[in-house]
PDB file of C-alpha atoms and ligand atoms in Angstrom:
ATOM      1  CA  MET W 252      -8.510 -26.930  -2.804  1.00  0.00           C
ATOM      2  CA  THR W 253      -7.356 -24.520  -5.463  1.00  0.00           C
ATOM      3  CA  GLU W 254      -7.051 -20.946  -4.287  1.00  0.00           C
ATOM      4  CA  ARG W 255      -8.927 -18.385  -6.376  1.00  0.00           C
ATOM      5  CA  ILE W 256      -7.815 -14.848  -5.635  1.00  0.00           C
ATOM      6  CA  LEU W 257      -9.702 -11.635  -6.396  1.00  0.00           C
ATOM      7  CA  ILE W 258      -7.676  -8.412  -6.428  1.00  0.00           C
ATOM      8  CA  ILE W 259      -9.863  -5.324  -6.094  1.00  0.00           C
ATOM      9  CA  GLY W 260      -7.954  -2.261  -7.289  1.00  0.00           C
ATOM     10  CA  SER W 261      -5.739  -4.019  -9.838  1.00  0.00           C
ATOM     11  CA  SER W 262      -4.929  -0.762 -11.657  1.00  0.00           C
ATOM     12  CA  GLY W 263      -3.366   0.936  -8.649  1.00  0.00           C
ATOM     13  CA  GLN W 264       0.161   1.169  -7.356  1.00  0.00           C
ATOM     14  CA  ILE W 265       0.092  -2.070  -5.352  1.00  0.00           C
ATOM     15  CA  GLY W 266      -2.410  -3.955  -7.513  1.00  0.00           C
ATOM     16  CA  THR W 267      -0.370  -3.562 -10.698  1.00  0.00           C
ATOM     17  CA  GLU W 268       2.529  -5.491  -9.167  1.00  0.00           C
ATOM     18  CA  LEU W 269       0.651  -7.849  -6.892  1.00  0.00           C
ATOM     19  CA  VAL W 270      -1.570  -9.320  -9.617  1.00  0.00           C
ATOM     20  CA  MET W 271       1.422 -10.365 -11.720  1.00  0.00           C
ATOM     21  CA  LYS W 272       3.259 -11.817  -8.717  1.00  0.00           C
ATOM     22  CA  LEU W 273       0.214 -13.830  -7.621  1.00  0.00           C
ATOM     23  CA  ARG W 274      -0.465 -15.013 -11.179  1.00  0.00           C
ATOM     24  CA  ASN W 275       3.076 -16.403 -11.255  1.00  0.00           C
ATOM     25  CA  MET W 276       2.480 -18.203  -7.994  1.00  0.00           C
ATOM     26  CA  TYR W 277      -1.098 -19.461  -8.426  1.00  0.00           C
ATOM     27  CA  GLY W 278      -1.585 -19.579 -12.202  1.00  0.00           C
ATOM     28  CA  ASN W 279      -3.023 -16.856 -14.424  1.00  0.00           C
ATOM     29  CA  ASP W 280      -6.610 -18.095 -14.377  1.00  0.00           C
ATOM     30  CA  ASN W 281      -6.721 -18.297 -10.599  1.00  0.00           C
ATOM     31  CA  VAL W 282      -6.030 -14.607 -10.040  1.00  0.00           C
ATOM     32  CA  ILE W 283      -8.903 -12.328 -11.060  1.00  0.00           C
ATOM     33  CA  ALA W 284      -8.011  -8.671 -11.487  1.00  0.00           C
ATOM     34  CA  SER W 285     -10.707  -6.045 -11.028  1.00  0.00           C
ATOM     35  CA  ASP W 286     -10.925  -2.283 -11.039  1.00  0.00           C
ATOM     36  CA  ILE W 287     -13.229   0.541 -12.071  1.00  0.00           C
ATOM     37  CA  ARG W 288     -10.749   1.390 -14.854  1.00  0.00           C
ATOM     38  CA  PRO W 289      -8.657  -0.894 -17.083  1.00  0.00           C
ATOM     39  CA  SER W 290      -5.421  -2.305 -15.639  1.00  0.00           C
ATOM     40  CA  SER W 291      -2.001  -2.578 -17.305  1.00  0.00           C
ATOM     41  CA  GLU W 292      -1.828  -4.318 -20.651  1.00  0.00           C
ATOM     42  CA  GLN W 293       0.119  -7.141 -19.054  1.00  0.00           C
ATOM     43  CA  ILE W 294      -2.673  -7.728 -16.530  1.00  0.00           C
ATOM     44  CA  MET W 295      -5.485  -7.369 -19.083  1.00  0.00           C
ATOM     45  CA  GLN W 296      -3.865  -9.903 -21.378  1.00  0.00           C
ATOM     46  CA  SER W 297      -2.532 -12.512 -18.992  1.00  0.00           C
ATOM     47  CA  GLY W 298      -5.711 -13.479 -17.141  1.00  0.00           C
ATOM     48  CA  PRO W 299      -9.266 -12.645 -16.118  1.00  0.00           C
ATOM     49  CA  PHE W 300     -10.309  -9.028 -15.517  1.00  0.00           C
ATOM     50  CA  GLU W 301     -13.664  -7.777 -14.252  1.00  0.00           C
ATOM     51  CA  LYS W 302     -14.691  -4.133 -14.382  1.00  0.00           C
ATOM     52  CA  MET W 303     -16.139  -3.349 -10.979  1.00  0.00           C
ATOM     53  CA  ASP W 304     -17.135  -0.431  -8.784  1.00  0.00           C
ATOM     54  CA  ILE W 305     -16.502  -1.682  -5.259  1.00  0.00           C
ATOM     55  CA  MET W 306     -19.524   0.261  -3.989  1.00  0.00           C
ATOM     56  CA  ASP W 307     -21.693  -2.225  -5.929  1.00  0.00           C
ATOM     57  CA  GLU W 308     -22.029  -5.028  -3.396  1.00  0.00           C
ATOM     58  CA  GLN W 309     -24.310  -7.121  -5.602  1.00  0.00           C
ATOM     59  CA  LEU W 310     -21.789  -7.121  -8.434  1.00  0.00           C
ATOM     60  CA  LEU W 311     -18.977  -7.993  -6.009  1.00  0.00           C
ATOM     61  CA  ARG W 312     -20.951 -10.993  -4.744  1.00  0.00           C
ATOM     62  CA  SER W 313     -21.767 -12.174  -8.242  1.00  0.00           C
ATOM     63  CA  ILE W 314     -18.085 -12.019  -9.270  1.00  0.00           C
ATOM     64  CA  VAL W 315     -17.037 -13.908  -6.129  1.00  0.00           C
ATOM     65  CA  LYS W 316     -19.582 -16.637  -6.930  1.00  0.00           C
ATOM     66  CA  LYS W 317     -18.777 -16.749 -10.650  1.00  0.00           C
ATOM     67  CA  TYR W 318     -15.111 -17.546 -10.001  1.00  0.00           C
ATOM     68  CA  THR W 319     -15.580 -19.374  -6.652  1.00  0.00           C
ATOM     69  CA  VAL W 320     -13.167 -16.908  -5.089  1.00  0.00           C
ATOM     70  CA  THR W 321     -11.407 -18.009  -1.886  1.00  0.00           C
ATOM     71  CA  GLN W 322      -9.289 -14.927  -1.083  1.00  0.00           C
ATOM     72  CA  VAL W 323      -9.792 -11.191  -1.619  1.00  0.00           C
ATOM     73  CA  TYR W 324      -7.166  -8.455  -1.604  1.00  0.00           C
ATOM     74  CA  LEU W 325      -9.000  -5.141  -1.224  1.00  0.00           C
ATOM     75  CA  LEU W 326      -6.681  -2.464  -2.592  1.00  0.00           C
ATOM     76  CA  ALA W 327      -9.211   0.086  -3.861  1.00  0.00           C
ATOM     77  CA  ALA W 328      -9.141   3.254  -1.733  1.00  0.00           C
ATOM     78  CA  LEU W 329      -8.790   6.996  -1.823  1.00  0.00           C
ATOM     79  CA  LEU W 330      -5.321   7.927  -0.509  1.00  0.00           C
ATOM     80  CA  SER W 331      -4.496  10.705   1.933  1.00  0.00           C
ATOM     81  CA  ALA W 332      -4.215  13.756  -0.331  1.00  0.00           C
ATOM     82  CA  THR W 333      -7.160  12.862  -2.597  1.00  0.00           C
ATOM     83  CA  ALA W 334      -9.409  12.007   0.342  1.00  0.00           C
ATOM     84  CA  GLU W 335      -8.771  15.412   1.938  1.00  0.00           C
ATOM     85  CA  GLN W 336     -10.090  16.981  -1.246  1.00  0.00           C
ATOM     86  CA  ASN W 337     -13.193  14.804  -1.383  1.00  0.00           C
ATOM     87  CA  ILE W 338     -13.995  13.850   2.168  1.00  0.00           C
ATOM     88  CA  GLU W 339     -17.435  12.352   1.464  1.00  0.00           C
ATOM     89  CA  LEU W 340     -16.099   9.970  -1.155  1.00  0.00           C
ATOM     90  CA  GLY W 341     -12.995   9.237   0.939  1.00  0.00           C
ATOM     91  CA  TRP W 342     -15.115   8.198   3.870  1.00  0.00           C
ATOM     92  CA  SER W 343     -17.789   6.234   1.997  1.00  0.00           C
ATOM     93  CA  LEU W 344     -15.487   4.445  -0.457  1.00  0.00           C
ATOM     94  CA  ASN W 345     -12.888   3.423   2.111  1.00  0.00           C
ATOM     95  CA  MET W 346     -15.395   2.345   4.764  1.00  0.00           C
ATOM     96  CA  ARG W 347     -18.058   0.680   2.665  1.00  0.00           C
ATOM     97  CA  SER W 348     -15.739  -1.303   0.441  1.00  0.00           C
ATOM     98  CA  HIS W 349     -14.168  -2.746   3.560  1.00  0.00           C
ATOM     99  CA  SER W 350     -17.518  -3.813   5.034  1.00  0.00           C
ATOM    100  CA  HIS W 351     -18.529  -5.376   1.726  1.00  0.00           C
ATOM    101  CA  VAL W 352     -15.439  -7.567   1.717  1.00  0.00           C
ATOM    102  CA  LEU W 353     -15.503  -8.456   5.430  1.00  0.00           C
ATOM    103  CA  ASP W 354     -19.133  -9.527   5.027  1.00  0.00           C
ATOM    104  CA  LEU W 355     -18.177 -11.907   2.207  1.00  0.00           C
ATOM    105  CA  ALA W 356     -16.084 -13.832   4.738  1.00  0.00           C
ATOM    106  CA  LYS W 357     -18.638 -13.514   7.536  1.00  0.00           C
ATOM    107  CA  ASP W 358     -21.230 -15.041   5.188  1.00  0.00           C
ATOM    108  CA  GLY W 359     -18.892 -17.943   4.366  1.00  0.00           C
ATOM    109  CA  LEU W 360     -18.282 -17.020   0.714  1.00  0.00           C
ATOM    110  CA  ILE W 361     -14.505 -16.504   1.040  1.00  0.00           C
ATOM    111  CA  LYS W 362     -11.790 -17.732   3.437  1.00  0.00           C
ATOM    112  CA  LYS W 363      -9.140 -15.037   3.664  1.00  0.00           C
ATOM    113  CA  ILE W 364      -8.821 -11.262   3.262  1.00  0.00           C
ATOM    114  CA  PHE W 365      -5.954  -8.842   2.830  1.00  0.00           C
ATOM    115  CA  TRP W 366      -6.758  -5.222   3.657  1.00  0.00           C
ATOM    116  CA  PRO W 367      -4.072  -2.540   3.624  1.00  0.00           C
ATOM    117  CA  SER W 368      -3.699  -0.102   6.464  1.00  0.00           C
ATOM    118  CA  SER W 369      -1.123   2.689   6.603  1.00  0.00           C
ATOM    119  CA  ILE W 370       1.145   4.656   8.896  1.00  0.00           C
ATOM    120  CA  ALA W 371      -1.577   7.308   8.427  1.00  0.00           C
ATOM    121  CA  VAL W 372      -3.419   5.617  11.334  1.00  0.00           C
ATOM    122  CA  PHE W 373      -1.062   7.587  13.574  1.00  0.00           C
ATOM    123  CA  GLY W 374      -1.548  11.266  14.318  1.00  0.00           C
ATOM    124  CA  PRO W 375       0.041  14.344  15.876  1.00  0.00           C
ATOM    125  CA  THR W 376      -0.203  12.958  19.435  1.00  0.00           C
ATOM    126  CA  THR W 377       1.600   9.710  18.525  1.00  0.00           C
ATOM    127  CA  PRO W 378       5.284   9.380  19.534  1.00  0.00           C
ATOM    128  CA  MET W 379       6.998  10.226  16.233  1.00  0.00           C
ATOM    129  CA  GLU W 380      10.240   8.272  16.509  1.00  0.00           C
ATOM    130  CA  ASN W 381      10.372   4.473  16.453  1.00  0.00           C
ATOM    131  CA  THR W 382       6.577   4.437  16.779  1.00  0.00           C
ATOM    132  CA  PRO W 383       5.483   1.246  18.556  1.00  0.00           C
ATOM    133  CA  GLN W 384       2.760  -1.164  17.429  1.00  0.00           C
ATOM    134  CA  TYR W 385       0.546  -0.162  20.340  1.00  0.00           C
ATOM    135  CA  THR W 386       0.476   3.564  21.070  1.00  0.00           C
ATOM    136  CA  VAL W 387      -1.677   6.689  20.993  1.00  0.00           C
ATOM    137  CA  MET W 388      -3.552   6.808  17.683  1.00  0.00           C
ATOM    138  CA  GLU W 389      -5.471   9.967  16.904  1.00  0.00           C
ATOM    139  CA  PRO W 390      -5.314  10.365  13.105  1.00  0.00           C
ATOM    140  CA  ASN W 391      -6.526  13.732  11.830  1.00  0.00           C
ATOM    141  CA  THR W 392      -6.967  13.020   8.107  1.00  0.00           C
ATOM    142  CA  VAL W 393     -10.030  11.404   6.505  1.00  0.00           C
ATOM    143  CA  TYR W 394      -7.805   8.691   5.108  1.00  0.00           C
ATOM    144  CA  GLY W 395      -6.154   8.021   8.478  1.00  0.00           C
ATOM    145  CA  ILE W 396      -9.506   7.927  10.264  1.00  0.00           C
ATOM    146  CA  THR W 397     -10.862   5.351   7.773  1.00  0.00           C
ATOM    147  CA  LYS W 398      -7.722   3.247   8.238  1.00  0.00           C
ATOM    148  CA  GLN W 399      -7.955   3.457  12.025  1.00  0.00           C
ATOM    149  CA  ALA W 400     -11.664   2.539  11.985  1.00  0.00           C
ATOM    150  CA  GLY W 401     -10.873  -0.209   9.473  1.00  0.00           C
ATOM    151  CA  GLU W 402      -8.289  -1.736  11.790  1.00  0.00           C
ATOM    152  CA  ARG W 403     -10.848  -1.867  14.599  1.00  0.00           C
ATOM    153  CA  TRP W 404     -13.335  -3.387  12.136  1.00  0.00           C
ATOM    154  CA  ASN W 405     -10.802  -6.085  11.178  1.00  0.00           C
ATOM    155  CA  GLU W 406     -10.195  -7.079  14.756  1.00  0.00           C
ATOM    156  CA  TYR W 407     -13.926  -7.034  15.514  1.00  0.00           C
ATOM    157  CA  TYR W 408     -14.725  -9.338  12.582  1.00  0.00           C
ATOM    158  CA  PHE W 409     -11.889 -11.663  13.573  1.00  0.00           C
ATOM    159  CA  ASN W 410     -13.007 -11.888  17.217  1.00  0.00           C
ATOM    160  CA  LYS W 411     -16.772 -12.030  16.637  1.00  0.00           C
ATOM    161  CA  PHE W 412     -17.012 -13.980  13.405  1.00  0.00           C
ATOM    162  CA  GLY W 413     -13.643 -15.716  13.023  1.00  0.00           C
ATOM    163  CA  VAL W 414     -12.867 -13.841   9.789  1.00  0.00           C
ATOM    164  CA  ASP W 415      -9.264 -14.521   8.682  1.00  0.00           C
ATOM    165  CA  VAL W 416      -8.306 -10.947   7.838  1.00  0.00           C
ATOM    166  CA  ARG W 417      -4.667  -9.848   7.609  1.00  0.00           C
ATOM    167  CA  SER W 418      -3.237  -6.378   7.309  1.00  0.00           C
ATOM    168  CA  ILE W 419      -0.098  -4.251   7.089  1.00  0.00           C
ATOM    169  CA  ARG W 420       0.375  -0.589   7.989  1.00  0.00           C
ATOM    170  CA  TYR W 421       2.284   0.284   4.828  1.00  0.00           C
ATOM    171  CA  PRO W 422       4.776   3.116   4.862  1.00  0.00           C
ATOM    172  CA  GLY W 423       4.952   5.265   1.687  1.00  0.00           C
ATOM    173  CA  LEU W 424       5.504   2.910  -1.260  1.00  0.00           C
ATOM    174  CA  ILE W 425       8.079   3.468  -3.976  1.00  0.00           C
ATOM    175  CA  GLY W 426       8.242   1.580  -7.250  1.00  0.00           C
ATOM    176  CA  TRP W 427       8.930   1.996 -10.956  1.00  0.00           C
ATOM    177  CA  LYS W 428       6.327  -0.322 -12.469  1.00  0.00           C
ATOM    178  CA  SER W 429       3.331   1.820 -11.539  1.00  0.00           C
ATOM    179  CA  SER W 430       2.462   5.322 -10.359  1.00  0.00           C
ATOM    180  CA  PRO W 431       1.110   6.197  -6.952  1.00  0.00           C
ATOM    181  CA  GLY W 432      -2.338   7.750  -6.889  1.00  0.00           C
ATOM    182  CA  GLY W 433      -2.925  10.735  -4.665  1.00  0.00           C
ATOM    183  CA  GLY W 434      -0.794  10.133  -1.580  1.00  0.00           C
ATOM    184  CA  THR W 435       1.368  12.405   0.544  1.00  0.00           C
ATOM    185  CA  THR W 436       4.386  10.161   0.024  1.00  0.00           C
ATOM    186  CA  ASP W 437       4.148  10.361  -3.800  1.00  0.00           C
ATOM    187  CA  TYR W 438       7.030  12.850  -3.937  1.00  0.00           C
ATOM    188  CA  ALA W 439       9.460   9.989  -3.308  1.00  0.00           C
ATOM    189  CA  VAL W 440       8.358   8.393  -6.596  1.00  0.00           C
ATOM    190  CA  ASP W 441       7.967  11.600  -8.645  1.00  0.00           C
ATOM    191  CA  ILE W 442      11.503  12.678  -7.784  1.00  0.00           C
ATOM    192  CA  PHE W 443      12.964   9.800  -9.815  1.00  0.00           C
ATOM    193  CA  HIS W 444      10.868  10.482 -12.916  1.00  0.00           C
ATOM    194  CA  GLN W 445      11.588  14.216 -12.835  1.00  0.00           C
ATOM    195  CA  ALA W 446      15.290  13.748 -12.109  1.00  0.00           C
ATOM    196  CA  ILE W 447      15.760  11.401 -15.051  1.00  0.00           C
ATOM    197  CA  GLN W 448      13.652  13.414 -17.498  1.00  0.00           C
ATOM    198  CA  HIS W 449      14.408  17.010 -16.441  1.00  0.00           C
ATOM    199  CA  GLY W 450      17.326  16.929 -13.998  1.00  0.00           C
ATOM    200  CA  LYS W 451      15.346  18.757 -11.325  1.00  0.00           C
ATOM    201  CA  TYR W 452      12.466  18.361  -8.917  1.00  0.00           C
ATOM    202  CA  GLU W 453      10.322  20.658  -6.785  1.00  0.00           C
ATOM    203  CA  SER W 454       9.293  18.818  -3.645  1.00  0.00           C
ATOM    204  CA  PHE W 455       5.878  19.497  -2.113  1.00  0.00           C
ATOM    205  CA  LEU W 456       7.259  18.495   1.298  1.00  0.00           C
ATOM    206  CA  SER W 457       9.930  20.477   3.105  1.00  0.00           C
ATOM    207  CA  LYS W 458      13.511  19.265   3.098  1.00  0.00           C
ATOM    208  CA  ASN W 459      13.669  17.814   6.621  1.00  0.00           C
ATOM    209  CA  THR W 460      10.322  16.005   6.670  1.00  0.00           C
ATOM    210  CA  GLY W 461      11.277  12.441   7.597  1.00  0.00           C
ATOM    211  CA  LEU W 462       8.773   9.716   6.671  1.00  0.00           C
ATOM    212  CA  PRO W 463       8.875   5.912   6.615  1.00  0.00           C
ATOM    213  CA  MET W 464       8.951   4.489   3.081  1.00  0.00           C
ATOM    214  CA  MET W 465       9.340   1.064   1.481  1.00  0.00           C
ATOM    215  CA  TYR W 466      10.517  -0.213  -1.884  1.00  0.00           C
ATOM    216  CA  MET W 467       7.842  -2.110  -3.767  1.00  0.00           C
ATOM    217  CA  PRO W 468       9.640  -5.505  -3.936  1.00  0.00           C
ATOM    218  CA  ASP W 469       9.767  -5.475  -0.117  1.00  0.00           C
ATOM    219  CA  ALA W 470       6.122  -4.378   0.132  1.00  0.00           C
ATOM    220  CA  ILE W 471       4.903  -7.109  -2.224  1.00  0.00           C
ATOM    221  CA  ARG W 472       7.002  -9.749  -0.460  1.00  0.00           C
ATOM    222  CA  ALA W 473       5.722  -8.624   2.964  1.00  0.00           C
ATOM    223  CA  THR W 474       2.120  -8.835   1.758  1.00  0.00           C
ATOM    224  CA  ILE W 475       2.527 -12.335   0.388  1.00  0.00           C
ATOM    225  CA  GLU W 476       4.534 -13.572   3.380  1.00  0.00           C
ATOM    226  CA  LEU W 477       1.818 -12.353   5.733  1.00  0.00           C
ATOM    227  CA  MET W 478      -0.929 -13.938   3.616  1.00  0.00           C
ATOM    228  CA  GLU W 479       0.955 -17.260   3.404  1.00  0.00           C
ATOM    229  CA  ALA W 480       1.830 -17.410   7.125  1.00  0.00           C
ATOM    230  CA  PRO W 481       0.035 -20.078   9.194  1.00  0.00           C
ATOM    231  CA  ALA W 482      -3.018 -18.455  10.828  1.00  0.00           C
ATOM    232  CA  GLU W 483      -1.708 -18.989  14.368  1.00  0.00           C
ATOM    233  CA  GLN W 484       1.364 -16.871  13.593  1.00  0.00           C
ATOM    234  CA  VAL W 485      -0.798 -13.918  12.651  1.00  0.00           C
ATOM    235  CA  LYS W 486      -1.327 -12.740  16.207  1.00  0.00           C
ATOM    236  CA  ILE W 487      -2.306  -9.179  15.349  1.00  0.00           C
ATOM    237  CA  ARG W 488      -5.544  -8.884  13.400  1.00  0.00           C
ATOM    238  CA  SER W 489      -5.886  -5.105  13.368  1.00  0.00           C
ATOM    239  CA  SER W 490      -2.738  -4.392  11.306  1.00  0.00           C
ATOM    240  CA  TYR W 491       1.033  -4.852  11.590  1.00  0.00           C
ATOM    241  CA  ASN W 492       3.560  -2.003  11.789  1.00  0.00           C
ATOM    242  CA  LEU W 493       6.223  -2.251   9.064  1.00  0.00           C
ATOM    243  CA  ALA W 494       9.211   0.059   9.423  1.00  0.00           C
ATOM    244  CA  GLY W 495      10.616   0.190   5.910  1.00  0.00           C
ATOM    245  CA  VAL W 496      13.292   2.829   5.585  1.00  0.00           C
ATOM    246  CA  SER W 497      12.961   6.402   6.882  1.00  0.00           C
ATOM    247  CA  PHE W 498      14.410   9.404   5.065  1.00  0.00           C
ATOM    248  CA  THR W 499      13.777  13.077   4.290  1.00  0.00           C
ATOM    249  CA  PRO W 500      13.416  14.763   0.872  1.00  0.00           C
ATOM    250  CA  LYS W 501      16.922  16.158   1.382  1.00  0.00           C
ATOM    251  CA  GLN W 502      18.383  12.702   2.021  1.00  0.00           C
ATOM    252  CA  ILE W 503      16.778  11.111  -1.038  1.00  0.00           C
ATOM    253  CA  ALA W 504      17.880  14.102  -3.153  1.00  0.00           C
ATOM    254  CA  GLU W 505      21.479  13.402  -2.082  1.00  0.00           C
ATOM    255  CA  LYS W 506      21.205   9.786  -3.211  1.00  0.00           C
ATOM    256  CA  VAL W 507      19.577  10.792  -6.503  1.00  0.00           C
ATOM    257  CA  SER W 508      22.444  13.254  -7.120  1.00  0.00           C
ATOM    258  CA  LYS W 509      24.873  10.349  -7.148  1.00  0.00           C
ATOM    259  CA  HIS W 510      23.135   9.047 -10.270  1.00  0.00           C
ATOM    260  CA  ILE W 511      22.203  12.420 -11.841  1.00  0.00           C
ATOM    261  CA  PRO W 512      25.212  14.663 -11.094  1.00  0.00           C
ATOM    262  CA  ASN W 513      23.627  18.078 -11.807  1.00  0.00           C
ATOM    263  CA  PHE W 514      20.338  17.234 -10.166  1.00  0.00           C
ATOM    264  CA  GLU W 515      18.632  20.268  -8.610  1.00  0.00           C
ATOM    265  CA  MET W 516      16.125  19.946  -5.793  1.00  0.00           C
ATOM    266  CA  SER W 517      13.867  22.770  -4.624  1.00  0.00           C
ATOM    267  CA  TYR W 518      11.156  22.854  -1.990  1.00  0.00           C
ATOM    268  CA  LYS W 519       7.669  24.323  -2.123  1.00  0.00           C
ATOM    269  CA  PRO W 520       5.524  22.724   0.589  1.00  0.00           C
ATOM    270  CA  ASP W 521       1.759  22.651  -0.067  1.00  0.00           C
ATOM    271  CA  PHE W 522      -1.263  21.302   1.854  1.00  0.00           C
ATOM    272  CA  ARG W 523       0.360  17.871   2.008  1.00  0.00           C
ATOM    273  CA  GLN W 524       3.008  19.202   4.402  1.00  0.00           C
ATOM    274  CA  GLU W 525       0.470  19.331   7.210  1.00  0.00           C
ATOM    275  CA  ILE W 526      -0.531  15.725   6.542  1.00  0.00           C
ATOM    276  CA  ALA W 527       3.109  14.607   6.557  1.00  0.00           C
ATOM    277  CA  ASP W 528       3.747  16.502   9.803  1.00  0.00           C
ATOM    278  CA  SER W 529       1.043  14.479  11.534  1.00  0.00           C
ATOM    279  CA  TRP W 530       2.707  11.146  10.710  1.00  0.00           C
ATOM    280  CA  PRO W 531       5.625   9.358  12.421  1.00  0.00           C
ATOM    281  CA  SER W 532       9.117   9.696  11.030  1.00  0.00           C
ATOM    282  CA  SER W 533      10.141   6.148  11.921  1.00  0.00           C
ATOM    283  CA  ILE W 534       8.350   2.948  12.893  1.00  0.00           C
ATOM    284  CA  ASN W 535       9.090  -0.047  15.103  1.00  0.00           C
ATOM    285  CA  ASP W 536       8.170  -3.389  13.518  1.00  0.00           C
ATOM    286  CA  THR W 537       9.414  -5.978  16.014  1.00  0.00           C
ATOM    287  CA  HIS W 538       5.974  -7.656  16.131  1.00  0.00           C
ATOM    288  CA  ALA W 539       6.082  -8.410  12.399  1.00  0.00           C
ATOM    289  CA  GLN W 540       9.644  -9.684  12.756  1.00  0.00           C
ATOM    290  CA  ASN W 541       8.770 -11.946  15.681  1.00  0.00           C
ATOM    291  CA  ASP W 542       5.350 -13.200  14.575  1.00  0.00           C
ATOM    292  CA  TRP W 543       5.920 -14.046  10.904  1.00  0.00           C
ATOM    293  CA  GLY W 544       9.625 -13.484  10.357  1.00  0.00           C
ATOM    294  CA  TRP W 545       9.569 -10.156   8.502  1.00  0.00           C
ATOM    295  CA  LYS W 546      12.932  -8.854   7.305  1.00  0.00           C
ATOM    296  CA  LEU W 547      13.530  -5.758   5.156  1.00  0.00           C
ATOM    297  CA  GLU W 548      15.841  -6.062   2.171  1.00  0.00           C
ATOM    298  CA  TYR W 549      16.123  -2.623   0.521  1.00  0.00           C
ATOM    299  CA  ASP W 550      17.691   0.377   2.256  1.00  0.00           C
ATOM    300  CA  LEU W 551      17.688   3.875   0.692  1.00  0.00           C
ATOM    301  CA  GLU W 552      20.889   3.331  -1.278  1.00  0.00           C
ATOM    302  CA  LYS W 553      19.892  -0.036  -2.728  1.00  0.00           C
ATOM    303  CA  MET W 554      16.415   1.203  -3.572  1.00  0.00           C
ATOM    304  CA  THR W 555      17.723   4.332  -5.301  1.00  0.00           C
ATOM    305  CA  SER W 556      20.131   2.333  -7.480  1.00  0.00           C
ATOM    306  CA  ASP W 557      17.440  -0.125  -8.494  1.00  0.00           C
ATOM    307  CA  MET W 558      14.875   2.609  -9.236  1.00  0.00           C
ATOM    308  CA  MET W 559      17.424   4.490 -11.353  1.00  0.00           C
ATOM    309  CA  LYS W 560      18.455   1.415 -13.292  1.00  0.00           C
ATOM    310  CA  ASN W 561      14.903   0.413 -14.140  1.00  0.00           C
ATOM    311  CA  LEU W 562      13.543   3.867 -14.883  1.00  0.00           C
ATOM    312  CA  LYS W 563      16.493   4.787 -17.099  1.00  0.00           C
ATOM    313  CA  GLU W 564      15.784   1.633 -19.055  1.00  0.00           C
ATOM    314  CA  GLN W 565      12.111   2.550 -19.242  1.00  0.00           C
ATOM    315  CA  TYR W 566      12.921   6.050 -20.519  1.00  0.00           C
ATOM    316  CA  LYS W 567      15.614   4.507 -22.759  1.00  0.00           C
ATOM    317  CA  ILE W 568      18.404   6.628 -21.312  1.00  0.00           C
ATOM    318  CA  THR W 569      21.840   5.080 -21.268  1.00  0.00           C
ATOM    319  CA  ALA W 570      24.133   6.443 -18.611  1.00  0.00           C
TER     320      ALA W 570
HETATM  321  C1  LIG U 155      -0.386   8.203   1.267  1.00  0.00           C
HETATM  322  N1  LIG U 155       1.043   6.513   0.362  1.00  0.00           N
HETATM  323  O1  LIG U 155       0.540   8.996   1.159  1.00  0.00           O
HETATM  324  C2  LIG U 155      -0.074   6.724   1.214  1.00  0.00           C
HETATM  325  C3  LIG U 155       0.287   6.079   2.502  1.00  0.00           C
HETATM  326  C4  LIG U 155       2.043   6.251   4.191  1.00  0.00           C
HETATM  327  C5  LIG U 155       0.959   6.928   3.533  1.00  0.00           C
HETATM  328  O2  LIG U 155      -0.746   5.357   3.044  1.00  0.00           O
HETATM  329  O3  LIG U 155      -1.521   8.557   1.378  1.00  0.00           O
END
């Protein structure tokens, strides 16, 4: 049977890249992009797009039926910083969209779901170094609480209703093809744009705040590898830890300086510092490695070089 894949949140940081990757794999017409706002030109022109507000369950169901969708990737969400500034919307959007999609599978309309979790499921009482898969989890942000509840919801739907839902606890994601939207880890993307355009950057996190991050090609590959793995290998149905690569603003600034010699970094922590302080600085992902063979490819150095190369090209700077 042909797979028909619906990506909800195709205009966001992950969606922008994932749609194109999946269209290459499954054929343009079999990957339906959808978002409340238009997606990239490449997405809009290469295949189907449906404008959708994920709170509208009726519309979601009609789109799923129209295209006989078999898999849904639910990427629409409010991220950590934005959700703190609009807690009602953060809670209702993140929770309700998830239920809408899980119920599609429970009602037999679709076969498989990808739902992203985050290292934001951890909180101040979690062991901060090499954080294990199973540990104390007391998130203290709206975003983290919705992700933690969502993980429990995933496992519940899997156990009670046999829903094939798969999930990753993404670290902060870094890429050049799209911009992040309202996260605490966004500084690690902004720094590249500012360094190339202006030679300086003011970080909203303090210099020694270590956080786990991941380069987008690794994140996209992890997502697809997990979704393609045989069901019996996916032993964890809440969400898998992924370690990525951990670094501080100071450490990434040092790497950026190698490409932009007079680069100046300054620090002016804002409300996002408190969010960052509640999250682990490094993650243990042995379960992902053992269950479905996960292996990271990009370290900080390799990621920095690739980001610089691509963004300089994008800004048409020859160095
Ligand atoms: C955020 N990038 O900063 C997201 C992420 C690791 C955190 O989920 O909100």
